[in-house]
C-alpha positions as a LaTeX table, in Angstrom:
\begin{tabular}{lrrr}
\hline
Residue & $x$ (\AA) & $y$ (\AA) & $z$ (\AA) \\
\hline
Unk1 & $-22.87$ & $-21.78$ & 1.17 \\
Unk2 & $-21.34$ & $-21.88$ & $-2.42$ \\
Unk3 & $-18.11$ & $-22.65$ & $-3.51$ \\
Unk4 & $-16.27$ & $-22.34$ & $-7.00$ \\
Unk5 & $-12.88$ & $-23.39$ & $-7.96$ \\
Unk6 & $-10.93$ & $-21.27$ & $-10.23$ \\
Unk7 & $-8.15$ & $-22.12$ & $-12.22$ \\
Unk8 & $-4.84$ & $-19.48$ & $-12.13$ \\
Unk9 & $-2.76$ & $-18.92$ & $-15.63$ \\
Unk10 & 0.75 & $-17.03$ & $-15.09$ \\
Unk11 & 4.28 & $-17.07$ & $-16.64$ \\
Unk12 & 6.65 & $-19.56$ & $-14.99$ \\
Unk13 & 9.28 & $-17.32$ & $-14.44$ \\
Unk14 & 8.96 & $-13.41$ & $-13.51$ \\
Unk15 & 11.47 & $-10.32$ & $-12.68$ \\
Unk16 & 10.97 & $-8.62$ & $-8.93$ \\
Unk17 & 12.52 & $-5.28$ & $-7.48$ \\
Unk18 & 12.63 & $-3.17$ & $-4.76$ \\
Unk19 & 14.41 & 0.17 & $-4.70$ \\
Unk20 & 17.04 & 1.06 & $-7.05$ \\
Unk21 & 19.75 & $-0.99$ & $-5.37$ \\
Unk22 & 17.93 & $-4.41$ & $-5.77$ \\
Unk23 & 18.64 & $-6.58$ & $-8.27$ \\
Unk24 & 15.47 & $-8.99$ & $-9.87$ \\
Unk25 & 15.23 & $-12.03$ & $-9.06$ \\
Unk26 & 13.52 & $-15.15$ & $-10.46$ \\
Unk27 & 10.96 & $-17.94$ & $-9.06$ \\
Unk28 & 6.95 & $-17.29$ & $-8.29$ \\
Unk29 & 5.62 & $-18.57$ & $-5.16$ \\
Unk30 & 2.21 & $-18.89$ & $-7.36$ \\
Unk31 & 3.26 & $-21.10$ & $-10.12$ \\
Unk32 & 0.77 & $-23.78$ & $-8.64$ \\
Unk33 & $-2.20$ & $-21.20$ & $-7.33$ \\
Unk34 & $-5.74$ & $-22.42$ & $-7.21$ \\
Unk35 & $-8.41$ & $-20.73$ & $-5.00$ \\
Unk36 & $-12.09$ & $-21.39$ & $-4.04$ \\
Unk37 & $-14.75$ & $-19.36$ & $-2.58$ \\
Unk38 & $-17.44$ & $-19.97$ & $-0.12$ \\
Unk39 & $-19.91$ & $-17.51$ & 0.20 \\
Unk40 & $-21.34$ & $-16.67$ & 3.34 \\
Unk41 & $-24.61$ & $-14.41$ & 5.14 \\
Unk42 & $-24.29$ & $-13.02$ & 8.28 \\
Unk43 & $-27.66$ & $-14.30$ & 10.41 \\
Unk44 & $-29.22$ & $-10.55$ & 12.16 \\
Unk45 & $-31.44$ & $-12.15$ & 13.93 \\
Unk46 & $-34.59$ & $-9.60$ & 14.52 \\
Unk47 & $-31.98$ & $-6.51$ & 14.27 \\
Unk48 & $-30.88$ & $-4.94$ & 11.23 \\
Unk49 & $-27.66$ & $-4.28$ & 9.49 \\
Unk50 & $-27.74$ & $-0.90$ & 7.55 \\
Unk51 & $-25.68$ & $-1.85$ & 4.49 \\
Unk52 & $-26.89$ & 1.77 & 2.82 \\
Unk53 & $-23.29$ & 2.54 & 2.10 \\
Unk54 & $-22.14$ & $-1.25$ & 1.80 \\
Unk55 & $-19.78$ & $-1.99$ & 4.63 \\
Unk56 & $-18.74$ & 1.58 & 5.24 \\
Unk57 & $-16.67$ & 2.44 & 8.43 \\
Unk58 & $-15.48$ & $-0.55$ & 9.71 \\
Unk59 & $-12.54$ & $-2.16$ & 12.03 \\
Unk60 & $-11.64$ & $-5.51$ & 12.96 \\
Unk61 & $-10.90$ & $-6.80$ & 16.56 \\
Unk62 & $-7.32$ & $-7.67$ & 17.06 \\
Unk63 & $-8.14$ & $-11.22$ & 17.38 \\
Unk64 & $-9.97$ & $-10.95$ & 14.25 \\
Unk65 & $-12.92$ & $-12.90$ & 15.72 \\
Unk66 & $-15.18$ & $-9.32$ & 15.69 \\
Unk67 & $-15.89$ & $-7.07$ & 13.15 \\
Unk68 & $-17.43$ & $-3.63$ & 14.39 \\
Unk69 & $-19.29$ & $-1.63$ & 11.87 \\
Unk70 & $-20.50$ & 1.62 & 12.33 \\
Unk71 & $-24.04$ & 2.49 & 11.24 \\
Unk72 & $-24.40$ & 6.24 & 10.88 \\
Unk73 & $-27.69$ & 6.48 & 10.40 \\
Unk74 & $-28.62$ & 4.84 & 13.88 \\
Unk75 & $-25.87$ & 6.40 & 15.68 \\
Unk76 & $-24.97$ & 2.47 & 16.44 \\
Unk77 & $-21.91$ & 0.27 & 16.35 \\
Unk78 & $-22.91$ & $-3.48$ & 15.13 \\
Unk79 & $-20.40$ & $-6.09$ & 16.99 \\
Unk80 & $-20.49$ & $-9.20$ & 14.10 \\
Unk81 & $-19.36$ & $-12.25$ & 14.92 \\
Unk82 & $-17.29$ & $-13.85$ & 12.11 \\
Unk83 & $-16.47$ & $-17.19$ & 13.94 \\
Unk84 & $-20.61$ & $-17.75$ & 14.64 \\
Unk85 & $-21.59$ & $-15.09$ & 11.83 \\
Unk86 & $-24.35$ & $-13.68$ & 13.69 \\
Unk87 & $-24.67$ & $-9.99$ & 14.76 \\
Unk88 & $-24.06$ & $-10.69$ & 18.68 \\
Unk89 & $-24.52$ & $-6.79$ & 19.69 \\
Unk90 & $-25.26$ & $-3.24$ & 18.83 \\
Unk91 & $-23.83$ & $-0.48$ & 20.86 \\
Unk92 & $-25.53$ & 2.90 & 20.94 \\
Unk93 & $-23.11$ & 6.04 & 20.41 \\
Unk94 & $-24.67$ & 9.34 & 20.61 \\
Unk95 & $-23.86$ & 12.09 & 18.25 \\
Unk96 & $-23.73$ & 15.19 & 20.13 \\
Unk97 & $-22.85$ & 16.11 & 23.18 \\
Unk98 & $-19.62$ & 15.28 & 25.98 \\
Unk99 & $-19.41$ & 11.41 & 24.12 \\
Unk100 & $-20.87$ & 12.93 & 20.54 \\
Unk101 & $-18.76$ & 10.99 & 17.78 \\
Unk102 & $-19.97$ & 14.21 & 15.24 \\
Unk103 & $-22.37$ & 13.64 & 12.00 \\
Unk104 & $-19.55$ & 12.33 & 9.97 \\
Unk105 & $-16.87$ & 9.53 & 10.89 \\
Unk106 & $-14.47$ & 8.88 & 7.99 \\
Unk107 & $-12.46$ & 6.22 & 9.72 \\
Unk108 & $-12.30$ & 3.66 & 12.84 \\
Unk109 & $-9.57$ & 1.58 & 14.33 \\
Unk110 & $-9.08$ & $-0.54$ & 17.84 \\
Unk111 & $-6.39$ & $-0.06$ & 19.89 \\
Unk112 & $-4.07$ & $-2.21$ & 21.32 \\
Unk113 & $-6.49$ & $-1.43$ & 25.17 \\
Unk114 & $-9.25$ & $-2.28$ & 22.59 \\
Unk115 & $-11.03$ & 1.28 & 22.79 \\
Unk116 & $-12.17$ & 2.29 & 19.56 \\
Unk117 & $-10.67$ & 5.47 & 17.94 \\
Unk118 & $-12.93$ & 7.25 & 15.86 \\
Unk119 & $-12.25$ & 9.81 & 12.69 \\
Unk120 & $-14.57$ & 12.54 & 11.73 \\
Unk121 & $-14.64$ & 15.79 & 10.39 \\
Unk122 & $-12.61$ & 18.41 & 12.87 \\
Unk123 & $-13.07$ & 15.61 & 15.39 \\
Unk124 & $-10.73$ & 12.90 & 16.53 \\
Unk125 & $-11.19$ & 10.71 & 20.00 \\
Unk126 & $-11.34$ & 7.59 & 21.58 \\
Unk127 & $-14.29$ & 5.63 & 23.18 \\
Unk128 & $-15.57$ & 2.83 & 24.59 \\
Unk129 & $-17.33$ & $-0.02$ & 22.98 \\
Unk130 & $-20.55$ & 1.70 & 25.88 \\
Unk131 & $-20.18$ & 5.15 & 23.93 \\
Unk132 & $-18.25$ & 6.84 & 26.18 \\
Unk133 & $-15.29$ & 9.23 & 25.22 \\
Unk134 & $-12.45$ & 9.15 & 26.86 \\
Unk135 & $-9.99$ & 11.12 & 25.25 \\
Unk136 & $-10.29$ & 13.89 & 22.34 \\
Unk137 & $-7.03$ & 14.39 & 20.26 \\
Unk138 & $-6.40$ & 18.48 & 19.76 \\
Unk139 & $-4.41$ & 18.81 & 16.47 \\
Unk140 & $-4.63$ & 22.52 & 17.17 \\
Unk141 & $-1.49$ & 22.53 & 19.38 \\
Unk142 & 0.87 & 20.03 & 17.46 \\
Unk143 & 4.32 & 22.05 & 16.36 \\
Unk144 & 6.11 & 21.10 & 13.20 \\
Unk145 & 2.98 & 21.51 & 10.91 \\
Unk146 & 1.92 & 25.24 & 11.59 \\
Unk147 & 0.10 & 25.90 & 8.69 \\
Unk148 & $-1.87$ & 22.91 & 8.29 \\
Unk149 & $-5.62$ & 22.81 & 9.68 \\
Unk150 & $-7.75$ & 19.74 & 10.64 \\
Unk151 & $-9.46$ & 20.27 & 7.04 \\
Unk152 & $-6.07$ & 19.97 & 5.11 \\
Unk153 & $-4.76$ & 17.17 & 7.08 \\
Unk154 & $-7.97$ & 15.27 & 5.86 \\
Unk155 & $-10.46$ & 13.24 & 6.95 \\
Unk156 & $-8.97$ & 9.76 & 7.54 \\
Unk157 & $-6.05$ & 10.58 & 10.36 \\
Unk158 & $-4.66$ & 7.63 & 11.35 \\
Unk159 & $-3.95$ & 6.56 & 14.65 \\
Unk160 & $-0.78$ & 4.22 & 15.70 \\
Unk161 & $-2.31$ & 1.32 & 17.79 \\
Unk162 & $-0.52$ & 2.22 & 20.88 \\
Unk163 & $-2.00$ & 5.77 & 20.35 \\
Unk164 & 1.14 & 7.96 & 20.68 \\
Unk165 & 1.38 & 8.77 & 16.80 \\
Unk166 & $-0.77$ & 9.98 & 13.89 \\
Unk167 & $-0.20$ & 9.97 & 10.48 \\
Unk168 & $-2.52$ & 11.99 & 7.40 \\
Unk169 & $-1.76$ & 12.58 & 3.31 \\
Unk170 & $-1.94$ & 16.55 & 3.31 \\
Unk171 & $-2.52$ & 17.93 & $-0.22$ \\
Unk172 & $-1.07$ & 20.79 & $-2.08$ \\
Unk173 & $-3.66$ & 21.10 & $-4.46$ \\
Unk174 & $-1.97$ & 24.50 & $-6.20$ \\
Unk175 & 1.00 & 22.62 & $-6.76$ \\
Unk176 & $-0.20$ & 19.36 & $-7.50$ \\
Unk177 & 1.95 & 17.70 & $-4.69$ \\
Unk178 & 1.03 & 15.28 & $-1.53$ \\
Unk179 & 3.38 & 14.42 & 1.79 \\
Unk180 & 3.46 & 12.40 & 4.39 \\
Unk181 & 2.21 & 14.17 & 8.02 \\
Unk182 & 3.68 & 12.28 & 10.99 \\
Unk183 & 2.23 & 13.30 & 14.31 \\
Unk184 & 4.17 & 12.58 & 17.62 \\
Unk185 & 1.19 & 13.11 & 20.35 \\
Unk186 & 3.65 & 12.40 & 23.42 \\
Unk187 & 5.91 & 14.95 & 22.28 \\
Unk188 & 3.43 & 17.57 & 20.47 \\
Unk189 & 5.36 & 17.68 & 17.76 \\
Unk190 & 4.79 & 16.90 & 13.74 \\
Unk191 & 6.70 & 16.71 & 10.42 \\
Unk192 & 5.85 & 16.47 & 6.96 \\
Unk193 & 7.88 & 13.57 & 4.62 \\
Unk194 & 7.68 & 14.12 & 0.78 \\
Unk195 & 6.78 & 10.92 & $-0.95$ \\
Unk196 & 6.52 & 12.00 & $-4.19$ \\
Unk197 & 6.17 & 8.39 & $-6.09$ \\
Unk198 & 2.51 & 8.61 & $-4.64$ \\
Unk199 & 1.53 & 11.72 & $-6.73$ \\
Unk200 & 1.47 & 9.63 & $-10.08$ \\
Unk201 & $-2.34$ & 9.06 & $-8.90$ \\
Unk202 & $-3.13$ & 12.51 & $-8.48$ \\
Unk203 & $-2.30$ & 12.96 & $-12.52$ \\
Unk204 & $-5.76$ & 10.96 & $-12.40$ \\
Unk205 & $-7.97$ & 13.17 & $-11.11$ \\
Unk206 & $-10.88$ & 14.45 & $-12.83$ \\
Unk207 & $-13.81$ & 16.73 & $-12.33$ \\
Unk208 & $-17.02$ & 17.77 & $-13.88$ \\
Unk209 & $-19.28$ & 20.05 & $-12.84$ \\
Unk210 & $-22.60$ & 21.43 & $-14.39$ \\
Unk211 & $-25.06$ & 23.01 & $-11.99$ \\
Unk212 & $-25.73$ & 20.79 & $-8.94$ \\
Unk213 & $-24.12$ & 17.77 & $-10.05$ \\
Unk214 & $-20.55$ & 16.68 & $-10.26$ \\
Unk215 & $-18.89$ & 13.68 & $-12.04$ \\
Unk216 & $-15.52$ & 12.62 & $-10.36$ \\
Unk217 & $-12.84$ & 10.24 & $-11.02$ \\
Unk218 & $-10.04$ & 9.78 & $-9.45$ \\
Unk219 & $-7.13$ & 7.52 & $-8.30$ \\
Unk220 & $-6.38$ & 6.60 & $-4.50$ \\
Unk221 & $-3.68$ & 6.67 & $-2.44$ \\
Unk222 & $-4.32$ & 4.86 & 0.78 \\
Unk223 & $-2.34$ & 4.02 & 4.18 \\
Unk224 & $-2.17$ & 0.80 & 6.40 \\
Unk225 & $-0.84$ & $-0.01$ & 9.15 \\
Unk226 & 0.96 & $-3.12$ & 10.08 \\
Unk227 & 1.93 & $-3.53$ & 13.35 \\
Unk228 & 5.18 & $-0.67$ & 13.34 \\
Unk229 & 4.91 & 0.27 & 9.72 \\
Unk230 & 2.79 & 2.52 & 8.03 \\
Unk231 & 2.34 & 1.56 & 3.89 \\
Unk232 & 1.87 & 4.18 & 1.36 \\
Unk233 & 0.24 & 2.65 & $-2.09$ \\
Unk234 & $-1.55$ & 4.13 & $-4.89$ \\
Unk235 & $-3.87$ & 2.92 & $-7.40$ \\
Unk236 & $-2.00$ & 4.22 & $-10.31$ \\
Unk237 & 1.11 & 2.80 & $-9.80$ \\
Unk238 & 2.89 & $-0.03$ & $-8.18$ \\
Unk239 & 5.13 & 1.62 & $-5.79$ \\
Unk240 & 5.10 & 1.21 & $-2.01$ \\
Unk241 & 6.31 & 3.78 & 0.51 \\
Unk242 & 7.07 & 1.75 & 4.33 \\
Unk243 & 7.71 & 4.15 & 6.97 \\
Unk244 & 8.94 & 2.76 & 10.26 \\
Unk245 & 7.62 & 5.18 & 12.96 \\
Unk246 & 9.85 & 3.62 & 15.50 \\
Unk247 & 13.28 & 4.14 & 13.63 \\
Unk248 & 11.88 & 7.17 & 11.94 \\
Unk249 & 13.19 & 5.43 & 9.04 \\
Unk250 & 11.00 & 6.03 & 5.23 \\
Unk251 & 11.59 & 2.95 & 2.55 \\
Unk252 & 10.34 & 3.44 & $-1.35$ \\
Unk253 & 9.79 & $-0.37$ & $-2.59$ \\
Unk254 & 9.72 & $-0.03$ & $-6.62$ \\
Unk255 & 8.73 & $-3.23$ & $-8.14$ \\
Unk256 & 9.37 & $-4.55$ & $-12.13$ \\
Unk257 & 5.91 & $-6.60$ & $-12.75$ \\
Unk258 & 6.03 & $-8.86$ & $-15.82$ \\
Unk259 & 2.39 & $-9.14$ & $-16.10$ \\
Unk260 & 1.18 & $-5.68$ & $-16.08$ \\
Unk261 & 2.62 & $-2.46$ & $-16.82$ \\
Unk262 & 3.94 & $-1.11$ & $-13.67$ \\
Unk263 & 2.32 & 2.13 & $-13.30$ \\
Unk264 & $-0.64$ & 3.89 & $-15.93$ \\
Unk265 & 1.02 & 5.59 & $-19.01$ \\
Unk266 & $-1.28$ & 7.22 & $-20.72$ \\
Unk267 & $-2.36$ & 10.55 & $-19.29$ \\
Unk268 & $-5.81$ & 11.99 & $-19.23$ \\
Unk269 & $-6.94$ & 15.78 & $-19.07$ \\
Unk270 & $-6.57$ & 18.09 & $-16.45$ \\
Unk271 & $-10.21$ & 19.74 & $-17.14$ \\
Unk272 & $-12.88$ & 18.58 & $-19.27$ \\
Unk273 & $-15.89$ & 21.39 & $-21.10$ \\
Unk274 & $-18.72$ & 18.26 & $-21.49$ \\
Unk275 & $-20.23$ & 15.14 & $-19.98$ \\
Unk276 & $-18.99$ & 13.32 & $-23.07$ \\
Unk277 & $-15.47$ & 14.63 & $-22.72$ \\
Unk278 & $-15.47$ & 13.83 & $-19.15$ \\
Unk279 & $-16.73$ & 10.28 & $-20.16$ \\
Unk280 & $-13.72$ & 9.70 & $-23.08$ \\
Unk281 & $-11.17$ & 10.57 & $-20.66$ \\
Unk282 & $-12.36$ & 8.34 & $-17.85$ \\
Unk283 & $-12.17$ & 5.40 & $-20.08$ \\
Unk284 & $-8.32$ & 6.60 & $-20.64$ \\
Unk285 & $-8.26$ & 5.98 & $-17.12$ \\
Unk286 & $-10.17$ & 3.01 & $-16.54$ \\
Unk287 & $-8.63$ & 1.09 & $-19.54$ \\
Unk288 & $-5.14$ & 1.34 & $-17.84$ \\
Unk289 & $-4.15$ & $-0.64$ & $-15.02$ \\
Unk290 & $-5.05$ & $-0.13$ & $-11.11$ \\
Unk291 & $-3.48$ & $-1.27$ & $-8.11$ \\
Unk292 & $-5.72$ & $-2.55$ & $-4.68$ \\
Unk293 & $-4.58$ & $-1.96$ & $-1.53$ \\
Unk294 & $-1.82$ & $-4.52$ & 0.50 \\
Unk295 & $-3.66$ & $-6.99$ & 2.43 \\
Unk296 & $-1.58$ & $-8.52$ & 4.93 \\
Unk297 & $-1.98$ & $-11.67$ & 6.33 \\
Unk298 & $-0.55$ & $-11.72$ & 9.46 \\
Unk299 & $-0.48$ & $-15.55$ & 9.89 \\
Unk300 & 1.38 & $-16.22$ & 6.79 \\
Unk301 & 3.72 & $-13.23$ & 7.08 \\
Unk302 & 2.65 & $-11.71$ & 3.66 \\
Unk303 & 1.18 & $-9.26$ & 1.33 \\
Unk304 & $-1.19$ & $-9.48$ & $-0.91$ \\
Unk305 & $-2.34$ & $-7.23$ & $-3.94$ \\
Unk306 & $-5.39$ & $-7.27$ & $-6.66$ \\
Unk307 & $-4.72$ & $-5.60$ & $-10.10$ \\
Unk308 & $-7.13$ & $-4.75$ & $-12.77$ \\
Unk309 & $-7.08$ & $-3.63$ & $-15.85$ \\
Unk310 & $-11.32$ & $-3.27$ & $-17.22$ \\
Unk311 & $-11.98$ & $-3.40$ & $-20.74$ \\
Unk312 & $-14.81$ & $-0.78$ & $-22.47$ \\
Unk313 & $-18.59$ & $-0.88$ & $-21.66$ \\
Unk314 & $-21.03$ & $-3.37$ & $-22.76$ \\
Unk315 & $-23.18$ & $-1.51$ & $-25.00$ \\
Unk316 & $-24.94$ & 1.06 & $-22.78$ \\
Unk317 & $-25.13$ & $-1.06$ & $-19.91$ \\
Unk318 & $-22.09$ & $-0.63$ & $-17.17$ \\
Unk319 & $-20.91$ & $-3.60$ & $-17.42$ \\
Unk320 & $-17.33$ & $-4.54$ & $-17.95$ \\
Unk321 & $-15.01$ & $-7.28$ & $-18.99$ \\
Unk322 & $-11.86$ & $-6.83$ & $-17.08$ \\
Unk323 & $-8.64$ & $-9.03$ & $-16.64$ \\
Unk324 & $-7.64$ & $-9.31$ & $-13.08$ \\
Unk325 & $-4.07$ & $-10.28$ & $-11.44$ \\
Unk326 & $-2.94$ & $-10.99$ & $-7.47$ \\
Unk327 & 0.61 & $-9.90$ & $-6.69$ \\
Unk328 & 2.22 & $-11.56$ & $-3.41$ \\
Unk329 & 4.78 & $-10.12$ & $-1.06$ \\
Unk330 & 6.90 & $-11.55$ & 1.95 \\
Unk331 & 6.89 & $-9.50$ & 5.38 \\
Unk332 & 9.86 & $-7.10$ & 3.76 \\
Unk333 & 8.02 & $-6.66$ & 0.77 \\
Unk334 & 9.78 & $-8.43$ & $-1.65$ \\
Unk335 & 7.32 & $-9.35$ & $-4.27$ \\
Unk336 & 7.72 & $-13.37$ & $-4.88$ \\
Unk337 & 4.74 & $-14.31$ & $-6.99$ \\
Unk338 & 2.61 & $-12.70$ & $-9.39$ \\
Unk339 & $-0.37$ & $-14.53$ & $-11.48$ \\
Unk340 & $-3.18$ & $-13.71$ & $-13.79$ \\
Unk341 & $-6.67$ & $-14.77$ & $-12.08$ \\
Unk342 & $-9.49$ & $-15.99$ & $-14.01$ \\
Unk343 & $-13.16$ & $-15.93$ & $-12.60$ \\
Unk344 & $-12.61$ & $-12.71$ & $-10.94$ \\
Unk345 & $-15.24$ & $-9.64$ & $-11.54$ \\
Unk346 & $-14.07$ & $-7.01$ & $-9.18$ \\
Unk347 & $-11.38$ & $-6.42$ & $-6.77$ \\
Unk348 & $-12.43$ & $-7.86$ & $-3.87$ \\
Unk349 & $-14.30$ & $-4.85$ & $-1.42$ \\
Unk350 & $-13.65$ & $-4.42$ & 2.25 \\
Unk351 & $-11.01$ & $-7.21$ & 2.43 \\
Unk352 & $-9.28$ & $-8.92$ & 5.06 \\
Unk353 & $-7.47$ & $-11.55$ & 6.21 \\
Unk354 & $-8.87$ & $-14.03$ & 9.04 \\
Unk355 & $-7.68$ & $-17.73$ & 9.99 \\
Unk356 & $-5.25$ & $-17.86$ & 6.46 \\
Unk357 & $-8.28$ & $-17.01$ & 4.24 \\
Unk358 & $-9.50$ & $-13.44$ & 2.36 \\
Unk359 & $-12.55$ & $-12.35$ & 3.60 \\
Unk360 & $-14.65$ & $-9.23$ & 1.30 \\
Unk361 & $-18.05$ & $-7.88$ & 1.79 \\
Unk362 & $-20.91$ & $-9.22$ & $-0.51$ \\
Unk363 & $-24.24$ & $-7.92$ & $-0.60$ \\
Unk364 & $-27.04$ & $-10.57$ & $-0.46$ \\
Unk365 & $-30.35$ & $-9.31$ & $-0.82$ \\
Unk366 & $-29.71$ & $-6.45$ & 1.35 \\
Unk367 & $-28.31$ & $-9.52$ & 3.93 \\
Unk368 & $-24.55$ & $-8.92$ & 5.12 \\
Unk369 & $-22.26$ & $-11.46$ & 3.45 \\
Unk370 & $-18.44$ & $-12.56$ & 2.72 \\
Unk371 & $-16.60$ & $-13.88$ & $-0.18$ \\
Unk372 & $-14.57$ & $-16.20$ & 1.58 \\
Unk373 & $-11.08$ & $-17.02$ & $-0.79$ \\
Unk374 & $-8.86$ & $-19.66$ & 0.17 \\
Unk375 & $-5.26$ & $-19.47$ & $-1.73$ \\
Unk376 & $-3.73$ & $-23.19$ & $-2.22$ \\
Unk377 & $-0.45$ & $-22.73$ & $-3.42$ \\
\hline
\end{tabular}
């Protein structure tokens, strides 16, 4: 195990905001933030953990003492356990057939009856931790959203824990536009909600192709979900959509940063002729300033974010000096601390929260291991 202490610079007093009608405020909960981080392996014992695509498709119990990762390869689900950190089990899923899971799974989650609900391509069900399938979600027959087929609704559908709602990011790509689907199962029913501060990333999309290879870049826009919300970010701007699925209620939260610009400003082609052209305009991109995902952790009632903003290549090597920054929010999403983090080299990847403490996966020597960050402030 290794730890390192960092030290945390950050201006004593900052502005906050939320939508239009919210007025900044001052204080930072991080004026005093130090962290540390242990790093720790995960012991296979004679098994092996396929970390050919890192961490990949992965899901934590609810009681956060499991974390199931799906091996795609091996047709396998890997049960680690973070409290002993040893791989306790691996359950065997088979591909085809009445339990197939398909040759692609884009996403997995556990329900609140702790079945696992797995996301592939034009397949969406729910199984047991033994492989067997107990339910298969028909999109086909959901009113509201006539129009829209399994491949524009995406890949990564997300399923409410209690299983009676879905929720996907359908693309216009003609017109440049993205919504929110919302998916009532119980009732068969869907709608689509515009959330048009999210489509600031898609102004940072780029594509090259020439013959069988194509360069891509491109700015995310993710969903979580927290318990009855569902949270809309996007790496290209600092904006935050929270749609209660209960109330049927949809909340923008626009925030004034005083550390970093609040969005990317400077915009990049919408098609590139060359290589080098598609390089120049991805270090438009890259030069500008990108937003994480919200962590939440759930025993401290708050959000947390990871900024970065990478500086040019290293000669002709990839590497990259970059200035990174951690934004915190309370449980309503009022941002109360913001702070420049030195020691940092990439957002952390795969990231959770466990027991008050950020967990993100590491790769050692082809071993599975966490970056374990502990937040004093």
């Amino acid at each position: 195990m290794r730890k390192i202490i960092y030290l945390i610079f950050l201006p004593m007093i900052f502005s906050c905001g939320g939508n239009s009608s919210e007025k900044a405020e001052s204080g930072n909960i991080l004026e005093k933030l130090t962290f540390t981080v242990d790093t720790v392996v995960v012991n296979p014992g004679d098994k092996i953990i396929n970390l050919s695509y890192g961490l990949g498709v992965s899901a934590l119990s609810l009681d956060r003492k499991y974390l199931y990762q799906l091996d795609p390869i091996n047709t396998h689900i890997n049960a680690i356990n973070l409290d002993q950190l040893v791989l306790d089990q691996q359950y065997p899923f088979e591909e085809e057939g009445p339990n197939g899971i398909g040759p692609l799974i884009f996403e997995m989650q556990i329900m609140d009856n702790e079945e696992l609900y797995l996301c592939g391509y034009d397949s969406y069900g729910l199984y047991t931790l033994q492989g067997e399938k107990v339910k298969t979600f028909n999109l086909n027959e959901i009113e509201g959203i006539e129009g829209l087929d399994n491949f524009t609704l995406g890949p990564r559908i997300k399923l409410s824990r209690n299983g009676k709602f879905m929720f996907s990011m359908p693309r216009d790509r003609v017109e440049n536009t993205i919504e929110l689907a919302v998916i009532d199962l119980e009732t068969k029913s869907g709608k689509l909600l515009k959330i048009p501060a999210m489509e600031k990333a898609l102004d940072y999309n780029l594509e090259f192709r020439m013959g069988n290879t194509t360069q891509f870049y491109g700015d995310v826009i993710s969903i979580s979900l927290i318990e009855d919300l569902v949270l809309i970010s996007n790496s290209a701007n600092n904006k935050v959509y929270s749609y209660d699925y209960v109330k049927d209620s949809l909340y923008l939260f626009d925030y004034d940063f005083a550390l970093v610009p609040n969005e990317k400003d400077k915009p990049i082609k919408k098609e590139v002729s060359s290589i080098e052209e598609f390089r120049i305009e991805e270090q438009i991109a890259l030069g500008q300033i990108y937003f994480g995902n919200l962590l939440y952790d759930s025993g401290n009632n708050r959000f947390f974010r990871f900024g970065r903003i990478l500086g040019p290549k290293v000669g002709e090597s990839q590497t990259r000096a970059g200035e990174y920054f951690l934004f915190v929010f309370d449980k309503e999403l009022k941002l109360i601390g913001e702070a420049r983090l030195e020691g940092l080299k990439n957002i952390p990847s795969s990231a959770f929260f466990k027991d008050g403490k950020l967990w993100s996966y590491v790769n050692m020597d082809d071993e599975l291991g966490f970056a374990v960050m502990d937040f004093k402030f």
